[in-house]
Coordinates of C-alpha atoms and ligand atoms in Angstrom, one line a residue:
M1443 CA 6.5 -22.7 6.3
T1444 CA 5.5 -19.9 8.8
Y1445 CA 6.4 -16.5 7.6
R1446 CA 9.1 -14.7 9.6
A1447 CA 9.0 -10.4 10.1
P1448 CA 12.6 -9.3 8.2
V1449 CA 13.1 -7.3 10.7
D1450 CA 16.8 -7.1 9.5
D1451 CA 16.4 -5.9 6.4
I1452 CA 12.6 -3.7 7.5
V1453 CA 15.7 -1.8 9.7
H1454 CA 18.6 -1.4 7.7
A1455 CA 16.1 0.1 4.8
L1456 CA 14.1 3.1 7.3
K1457 CA 18.1 3.4 8.6
T1458 CA 19.9 3.7 5.2
A1459 CA 16.9 5.1 2.7
A1460 CA 14.3 6.9 4.6
G1461 CA 17.0 8.7 7.3
L1462 CA 15.9 6.4 10.9
D1463 CA 19.0 8.1 12.9
D1464 CA 18.6 11.6 10.4
L1465 CA 15.1 12.2 12.2
T1466 CA 16.2 10.8 16.1
A1467 CA 19.0 13.5 15.8
R1468 CA 15.7 16.2 14.9
G1469 CA 13.6 15.0 17.4
L1470 CA 11.1 13.9 15.2
L1471 CA 9.7 11.0 16.5
D1472 CA 9.6 11.9 20.2
G1473 CA 12.2 9.8 21.6
V1474 CA 11.6 6.3 19.7
D1475 CA 14.4 5.5 18.4
E1476 CA 15.8 1.9 16.4
D1477 CA 15.6 -0.1 19.1
T1478 CA 12.0 0.6 20.3
I1479 CA 11.1 0.3 16.6
R1480 CA 13.2 -3.3 16.5
A1481 CA 11.0 -4.1 19.9
V1482 CA 8.4 -2.8 18.1
L1483 CA 8.5 -4.8 14.7
E1484 CA 10.3 -8.2 17.0
E1485 CA 6.5 -8.5 19.0
A1486 CA 4.5 -8.1 15.3
G1487 CA 6.2 -10.7 13.8
K1488 CA 5.7 -12.8 17.0
F1489 CA 1.4 -11.7 16.7
G1490 CA 1.4 -12.4 12.1
A1491 CA 3.8 -15.6 12.9
E1492 CA 1.1 -16.9 15.4
V1493 CA -2.1 -15.6 15.2
L1494 CA -2.3 -13.8 11.4
D1495 CA -0.5 -16.3 9.3
P1496 CA -2.0 -19.8 10.5
L1497 CA -5.0 -18.1 8.9
S1498 CA -4.4 -17.6 6.1
A1499 CA -4.4 -20.2 4.1
T1500 CA -7.5 -21.9 5.7
G1501 CA -9.1 -17.9 5.3
D1502 CA -9.0 -18.5 1.3
R1503 CA -10.5 -21.4 1.3
A1504 CA -13.9 -20.8 4.0
G1505 CA -14.3 -17.2 2.3
S1506 CA -15.9 -15.1 4.1
K1507 CA -20.8 -15.9 3.4
L1508 CA -23.1 -13.7 3.4
I1509 CA -25.5 -15.8 5.2
D1510 CA -29.1 -14.8 6.1
G1511 CA -28.4 -11.3 5.6
K1512 CA -25.5 -11.2 7.6
V1513 CA -21.4 -12.1 7.1
A1514 CA -20.1 -14.7 8.4
T1515 CA -16.2 -14.6 8.4
P1516 CA -13.8 -17.9 8.2
D1517 CA -13.7 -19.2 11.5
G1518 CA -10.8 -18.0 13.5
W1519 CA -11.2 -14.1 12.5
K1520 CA -13.0 -12.8 15.1
E1521 CA -11.0 -14.0 17.6
A1522 CA -8.1 -12.1 16.0
Y1523 CA -9.3 -9.7 15.3
Q1524 CA -9.7 -9.6 19.2
Q1525 CA -7.0 -10.3 20.1
F1526 CA -5.5 -7.6 17.2
A1527 CA -7.5 -4.7 18.8
A1528 CA -6.6 -6.0 22.1
G1529 CA -3.0 -5.3 21.6
G1530 CA -3.4 -1.9 20.4
W1531 CA -1.9 -3.2 16.9
G1532 CA -5.1 -0.6 15.1
A1533 CA -3.6 2.3 17.7
L1534 CA -0.1 2.7 16.1
A1535 CA -0.2 6.0 14.4
A1536 CA -3.2 7.1 15.4
P1537 CA -3.1 10.3 18.2
E1538 CA -2.9 10.2 21.3
E1539 CA -6.0 12.2 21.9
W1540 CA -8.1 8.9 21.3
G1541 CA -6.1 6.4 22.9
G1542 CA -3.3 6.0 20.0
Q1543 CA 0.2 6.0 20.0
N1544 CA 1.1 8.8 18.1
L1545 CA 3.9 6.6 16.8
P1546 CA 6.1 8.0 13.5
Q1547 CA 4.1 6.4 10.8
I1548 CA 6.9 5.0 9.4
V1549 CA 6.4 2.6 12.0
A1550 CA 3.6 1.6 11.3
T1551 CA 4.1 1.6 7.8
A1552 CA 6.7 -1.8 8.5
A1553 CA 4.2 -2.9 10.9
G1554 CA 2.0 -3.0 8.1
E1555 CA 3.6 -4.7 6.4
I1556 CA 4.0 -7.7 8.8
W1557 CA -0.2 -8.0 9.1
N1558 CA -0.2 -7.9 5.2
A1559 CA 2.8 -10.3 4.7
S1560 CA 1.4 -12.7 7.6
N1561 CA -2.0 -13.0 5.7
L1562 CA -2.4 -9.9 3.3
A1563 CA -7.2 -10.2 3.5
F1564 CA -7.0 -10.3 7.0
G1565 CA -4.8 -6.7 7.2
L1566 CA -7.3 -4.9 4.7
C1567 CA -9.3 -4.6 7.7
P1568 CA -6.7 -2.1 10.1
L1569 CA -5.4 -1.0 6.6
L1570 CA -8.7 0.5 6.1
T1571 CA -9.9 1.9 8.9
F1572 CA -6.6 4.0 9.7
G1573 CA -7.0 5.3 6.5
A1574 CA -11.0 7.0 7.9
I1575 CA -9.3 7.3 11.7
D1576 CA -7.6 9.4 9.1
A1577 CA -10.2 11.2 7.3
V1578 CA -12.7 11.7 10.5
E1579 CA -9.3 13.6 12.6
A1580 CA -8.8 16.3 9.5
Q1581 CA -12.3 17.0 8.4
G1582 CA -15.1 15.4 11.2
S1583 CA -16.5 17.8 13.6
E1584 CA -15.5 17.5 17.2
E1585 CA -18.7 15.8 18.2
L1586 CA -18.1 13.6 15.6
K1587 CA -14.8 12.8 16.4
K1588 CA -15.0 12.3 20.3
L1589 CA -18.2 9.7 19.4
Y1590 CA -16.3 8.0 17.4
L1591 CA -12.5 8.4 17.0
P1592 CA -11.9 6.4 20.0
K1593 CA -13.9 3.1 19.5
M1594 CA -12.1 3.5 16.2
V1595 CA -8.9 3.9 17.8
S1596 CA -9.1 0.8 19.4
G1597 CA -10.3 -1.4 17.3
E1598 CA -13.7 -1.8 18.7
W1599 CA -15.1 -0.6 15.5
T1600 CA -14.1 -1.1 11.8
G1601 CA -14.0 1.5 9.1
T1602 CA -15.1 1.1 5.1
M1603 CA -14.7 3.5 2.5
N1604 CA -17.6 4.0 0.1
L1605 CA -16.8 5.3 -3.4
T1606 CA -17.3 2.9 -5.7
E1607 CA -21.0 2.0 -7.7
P1608 CA -21.5 0.7 -10.8
H1609 CA -21.1 3.1 -13.1
A1610 CA -18.4 5.3 -11.5
G1611 CA -14.9 2.8 -10.7
S1612 CA -12.0 5.8 -11.7
D1613 CA -14.5 8.7 -12.6
L1614 CA -16.0 9.1 -9.6
S1615 CA -17.7 12.5 -10.6
Q1616 CA -20.3 9.7 -12.2
L1617 CA -21.2 8.8 -8.7
K1618 CA -24.9 8.4 -8.1
T1619 CA -25.9 7.9 -4.3
R1620 CA -27.8 11.1 -2.5
A1621 CA -27.4 13.0 0.6
V1622 CA -30.5 14.6 1.6
K1623 CA -30.7 17.2 4.6
Q1624 CA -32.4 16.9 7.7
A1625 CA -34.0 19.6 9.8
D1626 CA -32.2 18.3 12.7
G1627 CA -28.9 18.8 10.2
S1628 CA -27.7 15.7 9.0
Y1629 CA -28.5 14.0 6.1
R1630 CA -30.3 11.0 4.1
I1631 CA -27.9 8.4 1.7
F1632 CA -29.5 6.8 -0.4
G1633 CA -28.0 4.0 -2.7
T1634 CA -26.1 1.0 -3.9
K1635 CA -21.5 0.6 -2.8
I1636 CA -20.2 -2.2 -5.1
F1637 CA -17.1 -4.3 -4.1
I1638 CA -16.8 -2.4 -0.4
T1639 CA -14.3 -4.1 1.8
Y1640 CA -15.0 -5.1 4.7
G1641 CA -18.8 -3.5 4.1
D1642 CA -20.0 -6.2 6.9
H1643 CA -19.0 -8.1 9.1
E1644 CA -19.6 -10.1 12.9
M1645 CA -16.1 -9.2 13.9
T1646 CA -17.4 -5.7 16.0
E1647 CA -20.6 -4.4 17.3
N1648 CA -20.6 -1.9 14.9
I1649 CA -18.8 -0.9 11.5
V1650 CA -18.4 3.4 11.0
H1651 CA -18.4 3.7 7.0
L1652 CA -17.8 6.9 5.4
V1653 CA -19.9 6.7 2.1
L1654 CA -19.4 9.5 -1.0
A1655 CA -22.5 10.8 -1.8
R1656 CA -24.5 13.8 -3.7
L1657 CA -27.1 16.2 -3.0
P1658 CA -29.6 17.5 -4.6
D1659 CA -28.5 20.7 -5.8
A1660 CA -25.0 19.9 -5.5
P1661 CA -23.2 20.8 -9.0
P1662 CA -22.1 18.4 -11.4
G1663 CA -18.7 16.5 -11.8
T1664 CA -16.9 15.3 -8.7
R1665 CA -17.5 19.5 -7.4
G1666 CA -20.6 18.4 -6.2
I1667 CA -19.3 15.3 -3.5
S1668 CA -20.1 15.2 -0.1
L1669 CA -18.8 12.7 2.3
F1670 CA -21.0 11.0 5.6
L1671 CA -20.0 9.3 8.1
V1672 CA -23.2 6.3 8.3
P1673 CA -22.7 3.9 11.3
K1674 CA -24.4 0.3 10.3
R1675 CA -25.4 1.1 13.9
L1676 CA -26.7 4.2 15.2
V1677 CA -24.6 5.8 18.2
N1678 CA -26.6 7.3 21.0
A1679 CA -25.7 10.7 22.6
D1680 CA -23.6 9.1 25.7
G1681 CA -22.1 6.8 23.1
S1682 CA -24.1 3.7 23.6
L1683 CA -25.8 1.5 20.9
G1684 CA -28.9 2.5 18.7
A1685 CA -31.3 1.0 16.3
R1686 CA -29.5 -0.7 13.8
N1687 CA -29.9 1.7 10.9
D1688 CA -30.7 2.2 7.2
V1689 CA -27.9 -0.1 5.0
V1690 CA -27.2 -3.3 4.7
C1691 CA -24.6 -5.5 3.0
A1692 CA -27.2 -7.3 -0.4
G1693 CA -24.0 -9.6 -1.6
V1694 CA -20.4 -10.6 -1.5
E1695 CA -18.2 -11.4 -4.4
H1696 CA -16.6 -14.2 -4.8
K1697 CA -13.3 -13.5 -5.7
L1698 CA -9.9 -14.1 -7.3
G1699 CA -7.6 -13.8 -4.7
I1700 CA -8.4 -12.6 -0.9
H1701 CA -11.5 -14.4 0.1
A1702 CA -11.6 -14.0 3.8
S1703 CA -12.8 -10.3 2.9
P1704 CA -15.7 -9.6 2.5
T1705 CA -16.2 -7.4 -0.7
C1706 CA -19.6 -6.2 0.0
V1707 CA -22.4 -5.1 -2.1
M1708 CA -23.8 -2.7 0.4
K1709 CA -27.1 -0.9 -0.1
Y1710 CA -28.2 2.3 1.6
G1711 CA -32.0 3.9 2.2
E1712 CA -32.9 0.3 0.8
G1713 CA -35.7 0.2 3.7
G1714 CA -37.0 3.7 2.3
T1715 CA -36.2 6.2 4.9
G1716 CA -32.8 6.6 4.1
A1717 CA -29.6 5.5 6.0
V1718 CA -28.4 8.8 9.2
G1719 CA -25.4 9.6 8.5
Y1720 CA -23.1 12.8 9.3
L1721 CA -21.8 15.3 7.2
V1722 CA -17.9 14.7 7.5
G1723 CA -15.8 18.3 6.1
E1724 CA -18.0 20.5 4.2
E1725 CA -20.7 19.9 1.8
N1726 CA -19.4 19.6 -2.1
R1727 CA -15.8 18.6 -0.7
G1728 CA -15.8 15.2 0.5
L1729 CA -13.7 14.7 -2.4
N1730 CA -10.7 17.0 -0.7
V1731 CA -11.3 14.9 2.2
M1732 CA -11.9 11.4 0.5
F1733 CA -8.5 12.4 -0.7
I1734 CA -6.5 12.1 2.6
M1735 CA -7.9 9.1 3.6
M1736 CA -7.2 8.2 -0.3
N1737 CA -3.2 9.3 0.0
A1738 CA -3.0 7.4 2.9
A1739 CA -4.2 4.2 1.7
R1740 CA -2.0 4.3 -1.1
L1741 CA 1.1 4.2 0.4
A1742 CA -0.8 1.1 2.6
V1743 CA -1.8 -0.9 -0.3
G1744 CA 1.9 0.1 -1.8
T1745 CA 3.2 -1.9 1.2
Q1746 CA 0.5 -5.2 0.5
G1747 CA 2.6 -5.2 -2.1
V1748 CA 6.4 -5.5 -1.1
A1749 CA 4.1 -7.9 1.6
V1750 CA 3.6 -10.4 -0.5
A1751 CA 6.5 -9.9 -2.3
E1752 CA 8.2 -10.7 1.2
R1753 CA 6.4 -14.0 1.7
A1754 CA 6.6 -14.5 -2.3
T1755 CA 10.1 -14.9 -1.8
Q1756 CA 10.2 -16.8 1.5
R1757 CA 8.8 -19.2 0.9
A1758 CA 10.4 -19.7 -2.9
I1759 CA 13.5 -19.6 -0.8
A1760 CA 12.4 -22.1 1.3
Y1761 CA 11.0 -24.7 -1.6
A1762 CA 14.3 -23.9 -3.5
K1763 CA 16.7 -25.1 -1.5
E1764 CA 15.1 -28.3 -0.2
R1765 CA 13.9 -29.5 -3.8
R1766 CA 16.2 -31.0 -5.3
Q1767 CA 16.0 -31.9 -9.1
G1768 CA 19.5 -31.9 -12.3
R1769 CA 23.0 -31.4 -11.5
S1770 CA 24.4 -27.9 -11.4
S1771 CA 28.4 -26.8 -11.8
H1772 CA 28.6 -27.5 -8.0
S1773 CA 27.4 -30.8 -7.4
S1774 CA 29.0 -33.3 -5.7
G1775 CA 29.0 -37.0 -6.6
D1776 CA 25.7 -38.7 -7.8
G1777 CA 23.1 -37.2 -6.1
M1778 CA 20.4 -34.3 -7.6
A1779 CA 21.3 -30.7 -6.2
P1780 CA 19.4 -28.8 -4.7
I1781 CA 16.7 -26.4 -6.8
I1782 CA 18.7 -23.5 -5.5
E1783 CA 22.4 -24.6 -7.3
H1784 CA 20.5 -23.7 -10.5
A1785 CA 22.2 -20.4 -12.2
D1786 CA 18.2 -19.6 -12.9
I1787 CA 16.5 -19.9 -9.8
R1788 CA 19.7 -17.9 -8.5
R1789 CA 18.7 -15.2 -10.9
S1790 CA 15.0 -15.9 -10.2
L1791 CA 15.2 -14.8 -6.5
M1792 CA 17.4 -12.4 -6.6
T1793 CA 15.5 -10.4 -8.5
M1794 CA 12.6 -11.4 -5.8
K1795 CA 15.0 -10.3 -3.1
A1796 CA 16.1 -7.2 -4.8
L1797 CA 13.4 -5.9 -5.9
T1798 CA 11.5 -5.8 -3.1
Q1799 CA 13.7 -4.1 -0.9
A1800 CA 13.5 -2.0 -3.7
A1801 CA 9.7 -1.6 -2.9
R1802 CA 9.8 -1.3 0.9
A1803 CA 12.4 1.6 0.3
I1804 CA 10.3 3.7 -1.0
C1805 CA 7.1 3.0 0.7
L1806 CA 9.3 3.7 3.8
V1807 CA 10.9 6.6 2.4
T1808 CA 7.0 8.2 2.0
A1809 CA 6.7 7.3 5.0
S1810 CA 9.4 8.9 6.8
E1811 CA 8.4 12.3 4.0
T1812 CA 5.1 11.7 5.9
D1813 CA 6.6 11.8 9.4
V1814 CA 8.6 14.6 8.4
A1815 CA 4.9 16.6 6.7
R1816 CA 3.4 16.4 9.9
R1817 CA 6.4 16.6 12.9
A1818 CA 9.0 19.3 11.4
K1819 CA 8.5 22.7 13.7
S1820 CA 9.4 24.7 10.3
P1821 CA 6.6 25.0 8.3
T1822 CA 8.8 25.0 5.0
E1823 CA 9.9 22.4 6.4
R1824 CA 6.7 20.2 7.1
A1825 CA 5.9 21.4 3.0
A1826 CA 8.6 20.6 1.2
A1827 CA 8.2 17.3 3.0
T1828 CA 4.3 17.3 2.0
A1829 CA 5.1 17.2 -1.8
R1830 CA 7.7 14.8 -1.6
V1831 CA 4.9 12.2 -0.3
A1832 CA 2.9 14.0 -3.2
L1833 CA 5.5 13.1 -5.1
L1834 CA 6.6 9.5 -3.9
T1835 CA 2.9 7.9 -3.2
P1836 CA 2.1 7.0 -7.2
V1837 CA 5.1 5.6 -7.4
A1838 CA 4.6 3.6 -3.4
K1839 CA 1.5 2.0 -5.0
A1840 CA 2.2 1.8 -7.8
F1841 CA 5.8 0.4 -8.9
S1842 CA 4.7 -1.5 -4.8
T1843 CA 2.0 -2.9 -6.5
D1844 CA 3.2 -4.6 -9.8
I1845 CA 6.3 -5.8 -7.9
G1846 CA 4.2 -7.8 -5.7
C1847 CA 2.5 -9.7 -9.0
E1848 CA 5.9 -10.2 -10.2
V1849 CA 7.0 -11.4 -8.0
A1850 CA 4.8 -13.2 -6.2
S1851 CA 4.4 -14.9 -10.2
V1852 CA 8.4 -16.4 -10.5
G1853 CA 7.7 -17.6 -6.7
V1854 CA 5.0 -19.7 -8.4
Q1855 CA 7.6 -20.1 -11.1
V1856 CA 10.0 -21.2 -8.7
H1857 CA 7.8 -23.8 -7.1
G1858 CA 7.6 -25.8 -10.7
G1859 CA 4.5 -27.5 -11.0
M1860 CA 3.9 -27.5 -7.2
G1861 CA 3.2 -23.3 -7.8
F1862 CA 0.6 -24.2 -9.0
I1863 CA -0.4 -27.2 -6.6
E1864 CA -2.3 -25.1 -4.1
E1865 CA -1.1 -27.2 -0.7
T1866 CA 2.3 -24.8 -1.6
G1867 CA 0.9 -21.6 -0.7
A1868 CA 2.6 -20.1 -3.9
A1869 CA -0.5 -20.0 -5.9
Q1870 CA -2.9 -18.3 -2.8
I1871 CA 0.3 -15.2 -2.3
Y1872 CA -0.5 -15.0 -6.7
R1873 CA -4.5 -15.3 -7.0
D1874 CA -4.1 -12.8 -4.1
A1875 CA -1.3 -10.0 -5.6
R1876 CA -3.5 -9.4 -8.1
I1877 CA -6.1 -6.5 -7.0
L1878 CA -3.6 -5.2 -5.2
P1879 CA -2.5 -2.8 -8.7
I1880 CA -6.5 -2.1 -8.8
Y1881 CA -8.0 -1.2 -5.8
E1882 CA -6.5 2.3 -3.9
G1883 CA -7.0 3.4 -7.9
T1884 CA -5.8 1.5 -10.8
N1885 CA -1.8 1.8 -10.9
G1886 CA -3.2 3.1 -15.3
I1887 CA -5.0 5.7 -12.7
Q1888 CA -1.8 6.3 -10.7
A1889 CA 0.6 6.6 -14.0
V1890 CA -2.2 9.1 -14.5
D1891 CA -1.5 11.3 -11.1
L1892 CA 2.0 11.5 -11.2
V1893 CA 2.5 12.9 -14.5
T1894 CA -0.4 15.2 -15.1
R1895 CA -0.5 16.2 -11.1
K1896 CA 2.9 15.0 -9.8
L1897 CA 5.0 16.1 -13.0
P1898 CA 4.2 19.0 -12.3
L1899 CA 4.1 20.8 -9.1
E1900 CA 5.3 23.6 -8.0
G1901 CA 6.2 24.6 -11.7
G1902 CA 8.1 20.2 -12.4
K1903 CA 10.6 21.9 -9.1
V1904 CA 9.6 19.1 -6.7
V1905 CA 10.2 16.3 -9.2
E1906 CA 13.7 18.1 -10.5
A1907 CA 15.2 18.2 -7.2
Y1908 CA 14.3 14.6 -6.6
I1909 CA 15.7 13.6 -9.8
G1910 CA 19.2 15.5 -8.2
E1911 CA 19.2 13.9 -5.3
L1912 CA 19.0 10.7 -6.8
A1913 CA 21.7 11.5 -9.2
Q1914 CA 24.0 12.9 -6.2
T1915 CA 24.3 9.1 -4.9
A1916 CA 24.7 7.6 -8.7
E1917 CA 27.7 9.9 -8.3
E1918 CA 28.9 8.6 -4.8
V1919 CA 28.8 5.3 -5.6
R1920 CA 31.0 6.2 -8.6
R1921 CA 33.4 7.5 -7.5
S1922 CA 33.8 5.0 -4.9
N1923 CA 35.4 2.9 -7.4
R1924 CA 34.8 -0.3 -5.1
P1925 CA 35.7 -3.9 -6.9
D1926 CA 32.6 -5.6 -5.6
F1927 CA 30.4 -2.9 -6.3
G1928 CA 30.8 -3.9 -10.1
R1929 CA 29.3 -1.0 -12.0
M1930 CA 26.5 -0.1 -10.3
G1931 CA 27.9 3.7 -10.0
E1932 CA 27.6 3.9 -14.3
R1933 CA 24.2 1.7 -14.1
L1934 CA 22.7 4.1 -11.7
G1935 CA 23.7 6.9 -13.7
E1936 CA 22.2 6.1 -16.7
A1937 CA 18.8 5.0 -14.6
V1938 CA 18.2 8.4 -13.4
A1939 CA 19.2 9.8 -16.7
A1940 CA 16.9 8.4 -18.2
L1941 CA 14.4 9.5 -15.4
A1942 CA 15.9 13.2 -16.0
E1943 CA 15.5 13.2 -19.8
A1944 CA 12.3 11.2 -19.7
S1945 CA 11.2 13.9 -17.1
R1946 CA 11.9 16.9 -19.3
W1947 CA 9.8 15.6 -22.4
M1948 CA 7.2 14.7 -19.9
G1949 CA 7.4 18.4 -19.2
G1950 CA 7.0 19.5 -22.7
A1951 CA 3.9 17.0 -24.2
L1952 CA 1.0 17.7 -21.9
R1953 CA 1.8 20.9 -23.4
S1954 CA 2.2 19.8 -26.5
N1955 CA 1.0 16.2 -27.0
P1956 CA -1.3 15.1 -23.8
E1957 CA -2.3 11.9 -25.6
G1958 CA 1.0 11.0 -26.2
A1959 CA 2.5 11.5 -21.9
L1960 CA -0.8 9.5 -21.3
A1961 CA 0.4 6.7 -23.1
G1962 CA 3.9 6.7 -21.4
A1963 CA 2.5 7.6 -18.3
A1964 CA 2.7 3.4 -17.2
P1965 CA 6.6 2.7 -18.3
Y1966 CA 7.7 6.4 -17.3
L1967 CA 6.4 4.9 -13.4
R1968 CA 8.2 1.7 -14.1
L1969 CA 10.9 3.9 -15.0
F1970 CA 10.6 6.3 -11.8
G1971 CA 10.7 3.0 -9.3
L1972 CA 13.2 1.2 -11.0
A1973 CA 15.6 4.2 -10.5
A1974 CA 14.2 4.9 -7.4
G1975 CA 14.3 2.0 -6.0
G1976 CA 18.1 1.2 -7.4
I1977 CA 19.6 4.2 -5.7
Y1978 CA 17.8 3.6 -1.9
L1979 CA 19.2 0.2 -2.3
A1980 CA 22.7 1.6 -3.5
R1981 CA 22.6 4.1 -0.1
G1982 CA 22.2 0.4 2.1
A1983 CA 25.1 -0.5 -0.2
L1984 CA 26.7 2.1 0.7
A1985 CA 26.4 2.1 4.1
A1986 CA 27.4 -1.9 4.5
A1987 CA 30.5 -0.8 3.0
R1988 CA 31.0 1.9 5.2
S1989 CA 30.6 0.0 7.9
G1990 CA 33.3 -2.9 6.9
A1991 CA 30.5 -5.6 6.0
A1992 CA 31.4 -9.3 5.1
G1993 CA 29.3 -12.1 4.6
V1994 CA 25.5 -12.0 5.3
Q1995 CA 26.2 -8.1 6.8
A1996 CA 27.4 -7.5 3.1
Q1997 CA 24.3 -9.2 1.4
P1998 CA 22.7 -5.5 0.7
I1999 CA 25.6 -4.7 -1.9
A2000 CA 25.1 -7.8 -3.7
V2001 CA 21.4 -6.7 -3.7
A2002 CA 22.3 -3.5 -5.1
R2003 CA 24.9 -3.9 -7.4
F2004 CA 22.3 -6.9 -8.8
F2005 CA 19.5 -4.5 -9.5
A2006 CA 21.3 -2.0 -10.4
E2007 CA 23.2 -4.5 -13.0
N2008 CA 19.7 -6.2 -14.4
L2009 CA 16.6 -4.7 -13.3
A2010 CA 17.9 -0.8 -13.5
T2011 CA 19.3 -2.2 -16.8
A2012 CA 15.8 -1.4 -18.2
A2013 CA 15.7 2.4 -17.4
P2014 CA 17.1 3.6 -20.4
G2015 CA 14.5 1.3 -22.8
L2016 CA 12.1 2.4 -20.8
K2017 CA 13.4 6.5 -21.3
E2018 CA 13.0 5.5 -25.6
T2019 CA 10.1 4.4 -24.5
V2020 CA 8.5 6.9 -22.8
V2021 CA 9.6 9.7 -25.2
T2022 CA 9.6 8.1 -29.1
G2023 CA 6.6 4.8 -28.2
A2024 CA 3.3 7.1 -27.8
D2025 CA 2.5 7.3 -31.8
S2026 CA 2.5 2.9 -31.8
A2027 CA 1.0 2.9 -28.9
L2028 CA -2.4 4.5 -30.7
A2029 CA -1.6 4.1 -33.6
L2030 CA -5.1 1.8 -34.4
S2031 CA -8.3 3.4 -34.1
A2032 CA -9.6 3.2 -30.3
Ligands
LIG1009 C1 -11.4 -6.9 -3.8 C2 -11.6 -5.7 -4.5 C3 -12.4 -4.3 -3.1 C4 -12.2 -3.4 -3.4 N1 -12.3 -2.3 -2.3 C5 -13.2 -1.1 -2.4 C6 -13.8 -0.5 -1.0 O1 -13.7 -0.9 -0.6 N2 -14.5 0.6 -1.5 C7 -14.5 1.1 -3.3 O2 -15.1 2.5 -2.5 N3 -14.2 0.2 -3.6 C8 -13.3 -0.5 -4.3 N4 -13.4 -1.4 -5.2 C9 -13.3 -0.8 -6.2 C10 -11.8 -0.7 -7.1 O3 -11.4 0.2 -5.8 C11 -12.1 -0.8 -8.0 O4 -12.1 -1.4 -8.9 C12 -10.9 0.3 -9.2 O5 -10.9 2.3 -8.4 C13 -11.7 1.1 -10.4 O6 -13.1 1.2 -11.0 P1 -13.7 0.4 -11.8 O7 -13.9 -1.3 -11.2 O8 -15.0 1.1 -11.8 O9 -12.3 -0.2 -13.0 P2 -12.8 1.5 -13.7 O10 -12.7 2.6 -14.0 O11 -14.2 0.8 -15.2 O12 -11.9 0.6 -15.4 C14 -11.4 -0.3 -16.1 C15 -9.9 -0.3 -16.5 O13 -9.3 1.4 -17.0 C16 -8.6 2.4 -16.4 N5 -8.8 3.4 -16.7 C17 -10.5 4.5 -16.5 N6 -10.2 5.5 -16.2 C18 -9.1 5.9 -17.3 C19 -8.5 6.9 -17.4 N7 -9.4 8.3 -17.4 N8 -7.0 7.5 -17.9 C20 -7.2 5.3 -18.6 N9 -7.0 4.2 -17.6 C21 -8.5 4.6 -17.5 C22 -8.3 1.1 -15.7 O14 -7.0 1.4 -14.8 C23 -8.5 0.4 -15.8 O15 -7.6 -0.2 -16.1 C24 -12.6 -2.2 -4.2 C25 -11.7 -3.3 -5.8 C26 -11.9 -5.2 -5.3 C27 -12.5 -5.9 -6.6

């Protein structure tokens, strides 16, 4: 089956969770309204279904390969990429000054879901280019911006992100790649980077690498890291392409999934002269710039989690309607029932749908706060939204990618034995999904970030205010007293109360028992995602109820109620895990 972009679901989440109408009314979206967004997403959906989806399985089988020192992407990849760039899809949120369309982040995030659901291994390439554009735009010199941004925004050149080294993964303080300053103000880069996504390919004439490296006199640790722009081919002052730079791909990894995305070992300065690089931002402040790129990329990777979950859900529903086995309580006559009639399959499909929609809402809310942070007139509003983005980014990344794997796994299960056989596509989704909790900062690191950096923001006031808003919605649901809401209000009230208590405990434990706090970080993040996701779905249910929705239109009520009564019920247990589980987690010696 072909993937269909869930435009109605996305627009529903934008309106009911991400505050689309409010953003429009406040004039923050430069005239972009629901109709425009719908039109963009419908077009994105067409491109995804017609061009990208058909390449997903063939790309998985062929993979990208290193042949005679060049990386060959699967057949059709280059043409698809060129169509993608020509369609202007690479430039949705980029500034107009550099040729972009300056569309709001909510549109770029929603379109990103569609590319990645259509073809995850393809979607990764523009995802990293967007991050590179953000970093150069924010901190590059005027000269670098003029020379590189127009080509990156148009998609003529792609961008990469070079952090990881064999001995420096989560802990970048250990990185050894060297940068040596030259008399002309440029630098020469020497070192090896591993796992570099789309580190090399022939889809474009040039590739712009953003590389973390250390100057000879740099202080140790993360305070001594600088960021450099290193082009694959040097660029002359008039923008034309010059000689090959001293950077090569020395290998392409064999992986569990995303086979078509080349994961490269990159060698800088192997030729002896060093790769020519240009400083982005200030010396020794490179990690700060890279964080600009990483935060954008973390939201984008969270959205990849939503994307694989949506693809898995669509496939599982289609299969469950076709496949017949056994008899259900609805069966009539002698024939076997479609498996979608069995209670356990229905629970499975509801779980897939509800987790996907909750994660989508969290990602779109993070995107909409990003828009406020960039576009609001008042500095106070911008600062509050910036803090909200900081709080939600690790949740968007980790919750969404964790559920991406879980939903993909349920999708395999719904297919029975055929799920394990490659031809249904369920197995590929499962394999592809598994990278998402690992790259762009592992989900373990996201949980540490949430607990140690984000909860303490403004002395805990940022998280407190957020939980206060969640509690108000839970109360509104409880008070609505609608029979079709079931126990939604109660269950969400308990989930939010659990989050509040766990947050208070974390605040104290960070001071008195830091190791205990870190041991509870991952369950705390899960609890956060369940409470937030449940509340966003409930806001969708409230909106559907207000509009007198019936039939298919009332789906948001059914999904929100299912989430509250079947998934958010884990929240009080997770709170206990956070508050009382650390000692046993750490009981055995290392
Ligand atoms: C397919 C693929 C594509 C990638 N693309 C890129 C790319 O384009 N650019 C790039 O720079 N990198 C890329 N990476 C690298 C990726 O970001 C790293 O693999 C990831 O950050 C984890 O680093 P590591 O593999 O060294 O694991 P490690 O850091 O060794 O971590 C191993 C485990 O220990 C845990 N851990 C480590 N430190 C801590 C801590 N302080 N507290 C708690 N737990 C901890 C981790 O959560 C993890 O579970 C890619 C990797 C893959 C596999």
